[in-house]
PDB file of C-alpha atoms in Angstrom:
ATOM      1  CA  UNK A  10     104.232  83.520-125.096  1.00  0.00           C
ATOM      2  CA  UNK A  11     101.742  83.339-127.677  1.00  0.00           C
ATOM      3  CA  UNK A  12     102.190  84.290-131.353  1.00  0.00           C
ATOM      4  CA  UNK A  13     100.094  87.293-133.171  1.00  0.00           C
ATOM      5  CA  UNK A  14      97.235  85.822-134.829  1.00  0.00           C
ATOM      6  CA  UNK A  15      97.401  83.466-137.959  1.00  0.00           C
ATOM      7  CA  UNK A  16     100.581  82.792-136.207  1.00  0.00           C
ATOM      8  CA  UNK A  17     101.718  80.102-139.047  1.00  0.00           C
ATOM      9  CA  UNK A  18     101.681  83.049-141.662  1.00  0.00           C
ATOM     10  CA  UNK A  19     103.819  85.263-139.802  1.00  0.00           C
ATOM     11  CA  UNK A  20     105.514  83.113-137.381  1.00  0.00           C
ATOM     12  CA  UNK A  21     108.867  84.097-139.233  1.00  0.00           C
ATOM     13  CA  UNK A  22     108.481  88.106-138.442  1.00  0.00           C
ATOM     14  CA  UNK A  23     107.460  87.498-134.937  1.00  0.00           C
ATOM     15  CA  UNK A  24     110.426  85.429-133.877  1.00  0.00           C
ATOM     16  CA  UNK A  25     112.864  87.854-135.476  1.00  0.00           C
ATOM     17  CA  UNK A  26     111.025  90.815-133.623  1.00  0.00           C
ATOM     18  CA  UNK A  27     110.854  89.254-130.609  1.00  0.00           C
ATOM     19  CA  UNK A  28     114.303  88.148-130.250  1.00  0.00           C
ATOM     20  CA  UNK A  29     115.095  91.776-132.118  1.00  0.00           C
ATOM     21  CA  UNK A  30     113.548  93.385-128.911  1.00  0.00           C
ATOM     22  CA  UNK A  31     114.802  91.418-126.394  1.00  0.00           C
ATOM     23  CA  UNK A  32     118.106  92.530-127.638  1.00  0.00           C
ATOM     24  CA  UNK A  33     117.483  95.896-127.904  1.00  0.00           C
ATOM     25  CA  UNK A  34     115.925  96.019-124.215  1.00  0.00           C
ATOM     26  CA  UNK A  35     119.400  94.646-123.182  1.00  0.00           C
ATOM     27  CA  UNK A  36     121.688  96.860-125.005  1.00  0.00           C
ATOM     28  CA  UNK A  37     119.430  99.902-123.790  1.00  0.00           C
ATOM     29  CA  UNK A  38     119.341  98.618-120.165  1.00  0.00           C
ATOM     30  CA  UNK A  39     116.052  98.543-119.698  1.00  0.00           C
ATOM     31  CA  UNK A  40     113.347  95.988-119.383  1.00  0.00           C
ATOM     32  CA  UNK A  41     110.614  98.108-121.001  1.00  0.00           C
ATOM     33  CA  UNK A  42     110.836  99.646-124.387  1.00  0.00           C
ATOM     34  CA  UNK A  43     108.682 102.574-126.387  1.00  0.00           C
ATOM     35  CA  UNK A  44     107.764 100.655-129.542  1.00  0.00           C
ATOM     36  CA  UNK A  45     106.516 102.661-132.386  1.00  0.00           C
ATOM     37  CA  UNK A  46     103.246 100.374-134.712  1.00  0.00           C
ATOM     38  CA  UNK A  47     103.040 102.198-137.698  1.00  0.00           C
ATOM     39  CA  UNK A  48      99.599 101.458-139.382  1.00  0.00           C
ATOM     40  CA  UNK A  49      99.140  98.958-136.491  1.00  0.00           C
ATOM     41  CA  UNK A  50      95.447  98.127-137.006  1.00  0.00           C
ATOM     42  CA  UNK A  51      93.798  96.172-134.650  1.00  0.00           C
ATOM     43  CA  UNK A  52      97.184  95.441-132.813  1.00  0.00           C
ATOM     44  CA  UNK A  53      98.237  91.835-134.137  1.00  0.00           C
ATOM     45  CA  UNK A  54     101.703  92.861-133.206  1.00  0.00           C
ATOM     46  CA  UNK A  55     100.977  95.447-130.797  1.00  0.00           C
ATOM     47  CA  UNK A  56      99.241  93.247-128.147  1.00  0.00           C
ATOM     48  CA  UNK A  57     101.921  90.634-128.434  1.00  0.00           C
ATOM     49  CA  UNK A  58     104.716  93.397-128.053  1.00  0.00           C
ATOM     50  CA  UNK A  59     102.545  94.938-125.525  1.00  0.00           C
ATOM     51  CA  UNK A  60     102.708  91.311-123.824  1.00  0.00           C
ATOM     52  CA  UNK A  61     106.220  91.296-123.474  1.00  0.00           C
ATOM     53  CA  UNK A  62     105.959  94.405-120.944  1.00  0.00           C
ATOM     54  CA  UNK A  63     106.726  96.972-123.727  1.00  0.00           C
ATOM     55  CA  UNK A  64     105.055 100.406-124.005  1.00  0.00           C
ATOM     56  CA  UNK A  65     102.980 100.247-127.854  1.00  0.00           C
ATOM     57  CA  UNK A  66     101.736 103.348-129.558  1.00  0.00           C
ATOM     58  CA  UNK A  67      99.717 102.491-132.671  1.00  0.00           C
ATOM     59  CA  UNK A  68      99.136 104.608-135.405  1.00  0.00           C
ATOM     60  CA  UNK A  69      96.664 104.035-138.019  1.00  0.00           C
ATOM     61  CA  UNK A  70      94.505 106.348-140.386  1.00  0.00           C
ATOM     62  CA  UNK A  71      90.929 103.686-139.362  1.00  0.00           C
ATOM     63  CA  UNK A  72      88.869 104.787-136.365  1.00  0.00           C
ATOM     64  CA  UNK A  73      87.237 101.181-136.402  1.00  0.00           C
ATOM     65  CA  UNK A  74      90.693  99.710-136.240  1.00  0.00           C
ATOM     66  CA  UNK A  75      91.924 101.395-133.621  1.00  0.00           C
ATOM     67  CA  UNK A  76      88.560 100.424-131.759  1.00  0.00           C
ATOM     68  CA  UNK A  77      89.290  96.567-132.253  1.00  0.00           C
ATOM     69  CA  UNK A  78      92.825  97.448-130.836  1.00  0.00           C
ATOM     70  CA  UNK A  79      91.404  99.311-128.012  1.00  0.00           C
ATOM     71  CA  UNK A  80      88.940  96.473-127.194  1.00  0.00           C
ATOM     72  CA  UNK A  81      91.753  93.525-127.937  1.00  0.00           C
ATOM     73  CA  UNK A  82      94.497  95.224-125.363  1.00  0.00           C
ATOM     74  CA  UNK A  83      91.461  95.192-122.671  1.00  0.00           C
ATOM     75  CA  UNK A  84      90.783  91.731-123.188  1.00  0.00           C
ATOM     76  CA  UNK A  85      94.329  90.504-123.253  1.00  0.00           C
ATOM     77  CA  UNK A  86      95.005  92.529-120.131  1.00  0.00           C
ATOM     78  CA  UNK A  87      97.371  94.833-121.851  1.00  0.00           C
ATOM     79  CA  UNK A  88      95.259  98.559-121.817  1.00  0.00           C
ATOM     80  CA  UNK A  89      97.621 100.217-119.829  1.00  0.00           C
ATOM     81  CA  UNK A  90     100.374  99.849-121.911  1.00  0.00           C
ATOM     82  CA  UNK A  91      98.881 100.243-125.348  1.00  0.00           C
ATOM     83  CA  UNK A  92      97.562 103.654-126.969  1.00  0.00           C
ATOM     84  CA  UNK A  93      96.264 104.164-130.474  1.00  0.00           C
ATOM     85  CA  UNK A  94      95.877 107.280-132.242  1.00  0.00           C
ATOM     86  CA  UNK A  95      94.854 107.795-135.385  1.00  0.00           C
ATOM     87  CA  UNK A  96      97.117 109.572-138.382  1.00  0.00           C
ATOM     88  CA  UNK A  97      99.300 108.087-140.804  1.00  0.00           C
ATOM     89  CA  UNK A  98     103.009 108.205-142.441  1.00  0.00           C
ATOM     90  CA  UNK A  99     102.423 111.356-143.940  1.00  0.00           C
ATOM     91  CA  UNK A 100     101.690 113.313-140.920  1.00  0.00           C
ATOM     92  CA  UNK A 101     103.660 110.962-138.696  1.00  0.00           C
ATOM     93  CA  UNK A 102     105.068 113.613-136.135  1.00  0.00           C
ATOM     94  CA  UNK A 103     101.337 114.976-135.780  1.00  0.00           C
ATOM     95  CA  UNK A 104     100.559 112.208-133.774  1.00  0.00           C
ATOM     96  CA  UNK A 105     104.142 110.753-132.473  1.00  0.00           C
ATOM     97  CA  UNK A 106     107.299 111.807-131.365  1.00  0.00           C
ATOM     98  CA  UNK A 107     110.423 112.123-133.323  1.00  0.00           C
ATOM     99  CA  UNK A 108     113.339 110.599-132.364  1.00  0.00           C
ATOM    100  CA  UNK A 109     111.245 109.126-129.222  1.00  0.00           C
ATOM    101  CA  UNK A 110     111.256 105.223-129.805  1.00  0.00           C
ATOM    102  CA  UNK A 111     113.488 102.416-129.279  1.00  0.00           C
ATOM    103  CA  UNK A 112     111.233 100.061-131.821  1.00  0.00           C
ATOM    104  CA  UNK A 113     109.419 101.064-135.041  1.00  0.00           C
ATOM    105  CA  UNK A 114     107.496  98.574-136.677  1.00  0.00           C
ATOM    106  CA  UNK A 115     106.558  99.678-140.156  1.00  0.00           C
ATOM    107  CA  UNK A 116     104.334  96.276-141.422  1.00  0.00           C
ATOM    108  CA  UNK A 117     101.735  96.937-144.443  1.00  0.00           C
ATOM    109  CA  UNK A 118     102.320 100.910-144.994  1.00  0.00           C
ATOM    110  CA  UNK A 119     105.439 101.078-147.608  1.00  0.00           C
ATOM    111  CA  UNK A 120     102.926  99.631-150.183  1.00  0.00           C
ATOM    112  CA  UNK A 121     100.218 102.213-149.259  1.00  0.00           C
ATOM    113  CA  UNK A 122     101.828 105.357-149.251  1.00  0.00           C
ATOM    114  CA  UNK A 123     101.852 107.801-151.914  1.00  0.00           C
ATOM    115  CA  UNK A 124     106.049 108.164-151.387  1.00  0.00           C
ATOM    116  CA  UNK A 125     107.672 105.008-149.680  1.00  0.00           C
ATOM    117  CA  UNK A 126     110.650 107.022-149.637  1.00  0.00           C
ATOM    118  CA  UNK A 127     108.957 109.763-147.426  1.00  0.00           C
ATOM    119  CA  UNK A 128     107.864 107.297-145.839  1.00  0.00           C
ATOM    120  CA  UNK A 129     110.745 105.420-144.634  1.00  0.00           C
ATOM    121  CA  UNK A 130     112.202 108.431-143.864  1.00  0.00           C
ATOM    122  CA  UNK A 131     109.187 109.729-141.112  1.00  0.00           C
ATOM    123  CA  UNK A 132     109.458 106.251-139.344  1.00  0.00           C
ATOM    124  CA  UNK A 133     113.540 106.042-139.162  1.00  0.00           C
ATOM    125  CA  UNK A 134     113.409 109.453-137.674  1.00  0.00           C
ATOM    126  CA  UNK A 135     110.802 108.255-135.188  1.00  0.00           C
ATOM    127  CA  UNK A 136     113.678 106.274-133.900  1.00  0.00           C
ATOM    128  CA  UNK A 137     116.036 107.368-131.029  1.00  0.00           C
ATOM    129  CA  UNK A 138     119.199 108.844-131.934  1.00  0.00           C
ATOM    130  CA  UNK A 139     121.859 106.611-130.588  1.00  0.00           C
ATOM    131  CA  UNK A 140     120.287 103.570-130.922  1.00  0.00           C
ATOM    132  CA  UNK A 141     117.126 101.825-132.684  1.00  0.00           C
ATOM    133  CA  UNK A 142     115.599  98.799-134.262  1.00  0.00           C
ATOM    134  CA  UNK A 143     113.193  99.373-137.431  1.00  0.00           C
ATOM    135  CA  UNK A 144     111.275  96.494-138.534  1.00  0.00           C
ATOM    136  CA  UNK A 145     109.586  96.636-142.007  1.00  0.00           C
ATOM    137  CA  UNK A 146     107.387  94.165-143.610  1.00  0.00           C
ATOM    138  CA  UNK A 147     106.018  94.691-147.705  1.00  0.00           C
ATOM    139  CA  UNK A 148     104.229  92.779-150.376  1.00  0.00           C
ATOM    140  CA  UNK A 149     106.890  90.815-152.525  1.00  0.00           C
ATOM    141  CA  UNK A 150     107.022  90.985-156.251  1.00  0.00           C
ATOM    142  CA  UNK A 151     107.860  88.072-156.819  1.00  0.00           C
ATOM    143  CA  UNK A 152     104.830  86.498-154.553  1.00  0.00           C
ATOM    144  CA  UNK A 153     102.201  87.896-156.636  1.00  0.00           C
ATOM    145  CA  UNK A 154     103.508  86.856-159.896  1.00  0.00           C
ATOM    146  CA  UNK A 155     103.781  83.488-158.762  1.00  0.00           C
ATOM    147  CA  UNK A 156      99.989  83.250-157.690  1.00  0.00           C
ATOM    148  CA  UNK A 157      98.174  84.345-160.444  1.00  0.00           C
ATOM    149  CA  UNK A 158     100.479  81.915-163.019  1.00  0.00           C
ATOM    150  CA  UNK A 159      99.441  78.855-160.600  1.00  0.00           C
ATOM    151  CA  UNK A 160      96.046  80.448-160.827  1.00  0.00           C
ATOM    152  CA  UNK A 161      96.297  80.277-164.571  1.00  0.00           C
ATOM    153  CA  UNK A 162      96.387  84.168-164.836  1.00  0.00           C
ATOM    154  CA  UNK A 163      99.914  84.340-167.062  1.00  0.00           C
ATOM    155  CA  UNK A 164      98.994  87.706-168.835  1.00  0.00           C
ATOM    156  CA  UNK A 165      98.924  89.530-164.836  1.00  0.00           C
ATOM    157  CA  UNK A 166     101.729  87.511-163.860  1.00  0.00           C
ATOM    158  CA  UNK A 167     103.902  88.486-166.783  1.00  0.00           C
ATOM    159  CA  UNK A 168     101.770  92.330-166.233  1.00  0.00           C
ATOM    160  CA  UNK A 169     103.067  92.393-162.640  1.00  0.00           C
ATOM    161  CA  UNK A 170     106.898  91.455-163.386  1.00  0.00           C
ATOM    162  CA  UNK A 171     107.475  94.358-165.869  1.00  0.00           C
ATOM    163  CA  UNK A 172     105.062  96.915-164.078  1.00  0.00           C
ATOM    164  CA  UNK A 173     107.274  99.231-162.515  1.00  0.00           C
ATOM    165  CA  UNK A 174     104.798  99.391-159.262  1.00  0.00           C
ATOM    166  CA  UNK A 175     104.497  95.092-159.418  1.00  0.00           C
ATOM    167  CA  UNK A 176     100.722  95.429-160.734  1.00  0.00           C
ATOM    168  CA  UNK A 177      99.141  92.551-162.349  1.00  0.00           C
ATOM    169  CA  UNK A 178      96.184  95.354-163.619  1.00  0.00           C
ATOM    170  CA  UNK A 179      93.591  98.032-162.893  1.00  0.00           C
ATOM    171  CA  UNK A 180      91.864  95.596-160.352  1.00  0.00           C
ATOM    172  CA  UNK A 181      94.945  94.902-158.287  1.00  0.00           C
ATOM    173  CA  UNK A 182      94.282  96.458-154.916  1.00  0.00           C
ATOM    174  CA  UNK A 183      97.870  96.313-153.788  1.00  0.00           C
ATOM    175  CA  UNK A 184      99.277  99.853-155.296  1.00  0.00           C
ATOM    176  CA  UNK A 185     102.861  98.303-155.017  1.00  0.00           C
ATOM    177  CA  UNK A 186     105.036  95.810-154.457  1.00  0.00           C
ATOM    178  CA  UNK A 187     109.074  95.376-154.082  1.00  0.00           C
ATOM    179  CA  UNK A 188     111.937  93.158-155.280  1.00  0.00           C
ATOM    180  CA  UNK A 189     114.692  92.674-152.226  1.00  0.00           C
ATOM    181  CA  UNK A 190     116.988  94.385-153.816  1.00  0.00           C
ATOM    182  CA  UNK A 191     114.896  97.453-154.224  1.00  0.00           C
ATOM    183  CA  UNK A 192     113.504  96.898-150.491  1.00  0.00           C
ATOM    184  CA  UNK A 193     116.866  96.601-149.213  1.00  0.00           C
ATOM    185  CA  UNK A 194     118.223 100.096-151.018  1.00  0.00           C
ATOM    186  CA  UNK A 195     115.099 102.041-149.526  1.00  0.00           C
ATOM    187  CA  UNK A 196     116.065 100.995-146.300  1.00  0.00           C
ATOM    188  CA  UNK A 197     119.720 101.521-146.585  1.00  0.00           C
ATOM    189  CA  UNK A 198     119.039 104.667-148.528  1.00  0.00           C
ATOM    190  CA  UNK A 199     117.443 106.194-145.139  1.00  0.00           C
ATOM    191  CA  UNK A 200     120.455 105.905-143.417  1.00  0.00           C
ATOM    192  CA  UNK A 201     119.848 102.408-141.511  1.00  0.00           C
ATOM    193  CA  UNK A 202     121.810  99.432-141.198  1.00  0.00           C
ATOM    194  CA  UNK A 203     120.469  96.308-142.746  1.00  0.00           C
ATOM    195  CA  UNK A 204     120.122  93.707-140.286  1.00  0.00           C
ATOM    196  CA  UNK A 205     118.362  90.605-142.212  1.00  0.00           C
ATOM    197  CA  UNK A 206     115.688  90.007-144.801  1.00  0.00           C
ATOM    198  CA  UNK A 207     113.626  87.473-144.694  1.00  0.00           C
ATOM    199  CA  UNK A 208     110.668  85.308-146.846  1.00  0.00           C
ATOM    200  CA  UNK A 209     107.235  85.639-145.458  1.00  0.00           C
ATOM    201  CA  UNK A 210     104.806  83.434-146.455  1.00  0.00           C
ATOM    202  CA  UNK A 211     106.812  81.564-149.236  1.00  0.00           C
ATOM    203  CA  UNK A 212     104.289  78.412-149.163  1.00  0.00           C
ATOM    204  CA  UNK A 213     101.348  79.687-146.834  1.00  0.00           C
ATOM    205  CA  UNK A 214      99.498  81.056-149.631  1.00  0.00           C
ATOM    206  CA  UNK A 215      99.728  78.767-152.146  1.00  0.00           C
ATOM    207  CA  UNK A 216      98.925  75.780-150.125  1.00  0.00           C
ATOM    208  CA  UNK A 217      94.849  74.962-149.647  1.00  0.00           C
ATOM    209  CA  UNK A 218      94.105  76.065-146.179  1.00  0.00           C
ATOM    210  CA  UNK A 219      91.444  72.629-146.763  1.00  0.00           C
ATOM    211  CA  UNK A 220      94.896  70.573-146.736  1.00  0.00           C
ATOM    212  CA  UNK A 221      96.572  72.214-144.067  1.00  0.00           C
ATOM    213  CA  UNK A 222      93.325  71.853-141.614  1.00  0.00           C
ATOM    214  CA  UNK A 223      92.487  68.325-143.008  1.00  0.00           C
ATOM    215  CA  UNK A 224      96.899  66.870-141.900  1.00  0.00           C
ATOM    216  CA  UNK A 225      97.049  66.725-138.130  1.00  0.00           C
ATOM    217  CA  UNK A 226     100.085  68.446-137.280  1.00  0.00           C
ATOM    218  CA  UNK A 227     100.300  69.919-140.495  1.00  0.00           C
ATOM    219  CA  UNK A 228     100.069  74.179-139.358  1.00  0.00           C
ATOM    220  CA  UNK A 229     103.071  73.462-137.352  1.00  0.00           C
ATOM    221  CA  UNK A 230     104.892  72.027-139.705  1.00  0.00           C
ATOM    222  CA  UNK A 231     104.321  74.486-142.413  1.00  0.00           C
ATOM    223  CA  UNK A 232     105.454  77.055-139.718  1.00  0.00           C
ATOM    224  CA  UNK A 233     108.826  75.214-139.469  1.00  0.00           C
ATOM    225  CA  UNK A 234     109.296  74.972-143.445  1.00  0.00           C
ATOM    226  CA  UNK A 235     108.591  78.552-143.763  1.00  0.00           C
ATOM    227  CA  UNK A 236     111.110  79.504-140.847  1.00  0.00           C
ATOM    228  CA  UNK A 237     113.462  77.192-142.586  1.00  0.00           C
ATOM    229  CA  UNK A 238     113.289  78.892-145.452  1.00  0.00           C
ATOM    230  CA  UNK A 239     113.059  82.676-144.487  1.00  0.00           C
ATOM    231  CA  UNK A 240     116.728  84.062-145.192  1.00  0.00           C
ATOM    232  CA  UNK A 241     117.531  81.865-148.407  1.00  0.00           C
ATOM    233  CA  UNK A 242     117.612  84.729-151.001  1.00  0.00           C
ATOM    234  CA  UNK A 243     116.151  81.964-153.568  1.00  0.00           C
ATOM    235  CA  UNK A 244     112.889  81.779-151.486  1.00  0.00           C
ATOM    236  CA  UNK A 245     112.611  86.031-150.640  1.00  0.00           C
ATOM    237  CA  UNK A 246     112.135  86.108-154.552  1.00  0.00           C
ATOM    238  CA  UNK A 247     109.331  84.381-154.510  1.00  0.00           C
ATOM    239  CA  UNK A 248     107.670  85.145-151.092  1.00  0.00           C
ATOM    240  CA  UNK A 249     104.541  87.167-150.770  1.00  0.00           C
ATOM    241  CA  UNK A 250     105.814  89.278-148.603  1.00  0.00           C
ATOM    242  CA  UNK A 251     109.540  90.287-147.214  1.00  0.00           C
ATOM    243  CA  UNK A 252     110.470  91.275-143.573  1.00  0.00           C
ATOM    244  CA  UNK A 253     113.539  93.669-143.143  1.00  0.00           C
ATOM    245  CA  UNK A 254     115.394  94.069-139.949  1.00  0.00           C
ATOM    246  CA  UNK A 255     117.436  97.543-139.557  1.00  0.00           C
ATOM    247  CA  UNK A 256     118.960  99.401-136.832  1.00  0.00           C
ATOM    248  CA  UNK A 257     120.444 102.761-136.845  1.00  0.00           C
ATOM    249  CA  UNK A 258     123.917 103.584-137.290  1.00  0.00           C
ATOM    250  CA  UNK A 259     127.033 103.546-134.729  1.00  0.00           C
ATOM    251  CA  UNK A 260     126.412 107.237-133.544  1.00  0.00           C
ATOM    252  CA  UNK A 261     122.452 108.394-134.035  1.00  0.00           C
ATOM    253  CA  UNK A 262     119.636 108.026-135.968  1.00  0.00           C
ATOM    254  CA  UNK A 263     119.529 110.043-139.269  1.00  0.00           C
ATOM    255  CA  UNK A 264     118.785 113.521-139.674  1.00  0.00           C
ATOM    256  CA  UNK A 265     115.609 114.600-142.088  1.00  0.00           C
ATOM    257  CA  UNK A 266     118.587 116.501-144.142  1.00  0.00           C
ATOM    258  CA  UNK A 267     120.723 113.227-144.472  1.00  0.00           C
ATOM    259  CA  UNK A 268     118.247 111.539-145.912  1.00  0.00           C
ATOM    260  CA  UNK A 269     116.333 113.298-148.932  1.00  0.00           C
TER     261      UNK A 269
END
């Protein structure tokens, strides 16, 4: 089974979700799953889910994305089983069901948002009560104040460590960024059960894609040092972006109530 695109950058979320879904399939007793693609785009996760044999519904607020997703799941042979529609976080339950999926993937939207909190809280209730997996994926603090002091930008690196939003300045187009720990709480906070965080692309970014093309052999093995070093808290510091695993609670999935 092939990886989602610019597979050595997220080879590390696709491994967890893929073994996160084949588990969930078996504890549900059934081979095909509803999986909820939160800002989804043009389906780099939702074709390979979609792959698998598992139902995708992609939302997304771009029309052109959701075209490029329509037109990838034809040519992969997945159209049946893949639907896009277009909304957002906000307005969630507009466009989806609540309490309807067995997956939610919620990769590139926490940083987005105007309330990550709200947020979080419209895509954990997306999941079924009884039983669900939510997997979240963020820009890292840490990540973006370690490129721009290798790019010799120390004022933005030192701007984004003490911004409370993880800014380095007016022309950063990433409106925020998290720390772990403060990931970890949001999630947890929304009543879900922290499964595992991991490091994505610790090293991916900072190494010159002219080096990693030039070393035969060399994509692969970056893939394996970033796997490697995925769940050491010392590397999710510094990654550029962080994956969290979560499942609902022994009993069913949070209430809007429980969770403001």
């Amino acid at each position: 089974m092939s990886r989602p695109h610019a597979h050595f950058r997220t080879a590390v979320v696709w491994e967890v979700l893929r073994e996160a879904l084949d588990d969930r399939a078996k504890t549900a007793g059934r081979e095909t799953l509803d999986v909820l693609d939160t800002g989804g785009g043009t389906g780099n996760f939702a074709v390979p889910v979609a792959r698998l044999g598992h139902r995708v519904t992609v939302v997304d607020p771009s029309p052109d994305a959701l075209f490029a997703l329509e037109r990838r799941a034809t040519e992969e042979g997945v159209a049946g089983r893949v639907r896009g529609v277009q909304g957002d976080a906000h307005g969630l339950f507009d466009v989806a069901e609540r309490g309807g999926y067995d997956v939610v993937l919620c990769h590139g939207v926490l940083e987005y948002v105007d309330d990550p909190a709200e947020g979080l809280r419209n895509v954990a209730a997306a999941l079924r009560p009884g039983g669900g997996t939510l997997s979240v994926l963020t820009a890292g603090l840490g990540g973006a104040v370690l490129s721009r002091a290798l790019a010799g930008h120390f004022t933005e690196a030192r701007r984004a460590l003490t911004d409370p939003d993880g800014r380095w300045g007016g022309g950063d187009p990433v409106p925020r960024r998290f720390t772990p720990e403060r990931l970890t709480s949001l999630v947890a906070a929304n009543g879900l059960e922290v499964g595992a965080v991991h490091g994505v692309r610790v090293f991916a970014d900072l190494v010159p894609g002219a080096l990693v093309d030039a070393e035969p052999g060399a994509t692969e093995a970056l893939a394996r040092l970033e796997e490697a070093v995925a769940e050491l808290p010392a590397f999710q510091s510094v990654a550029a972006h962080l994956h969290v695993l979560a499942r609902t609670r022994e009993g069913s999935a949070p209430s809007a109530d429980e969770v403001r």
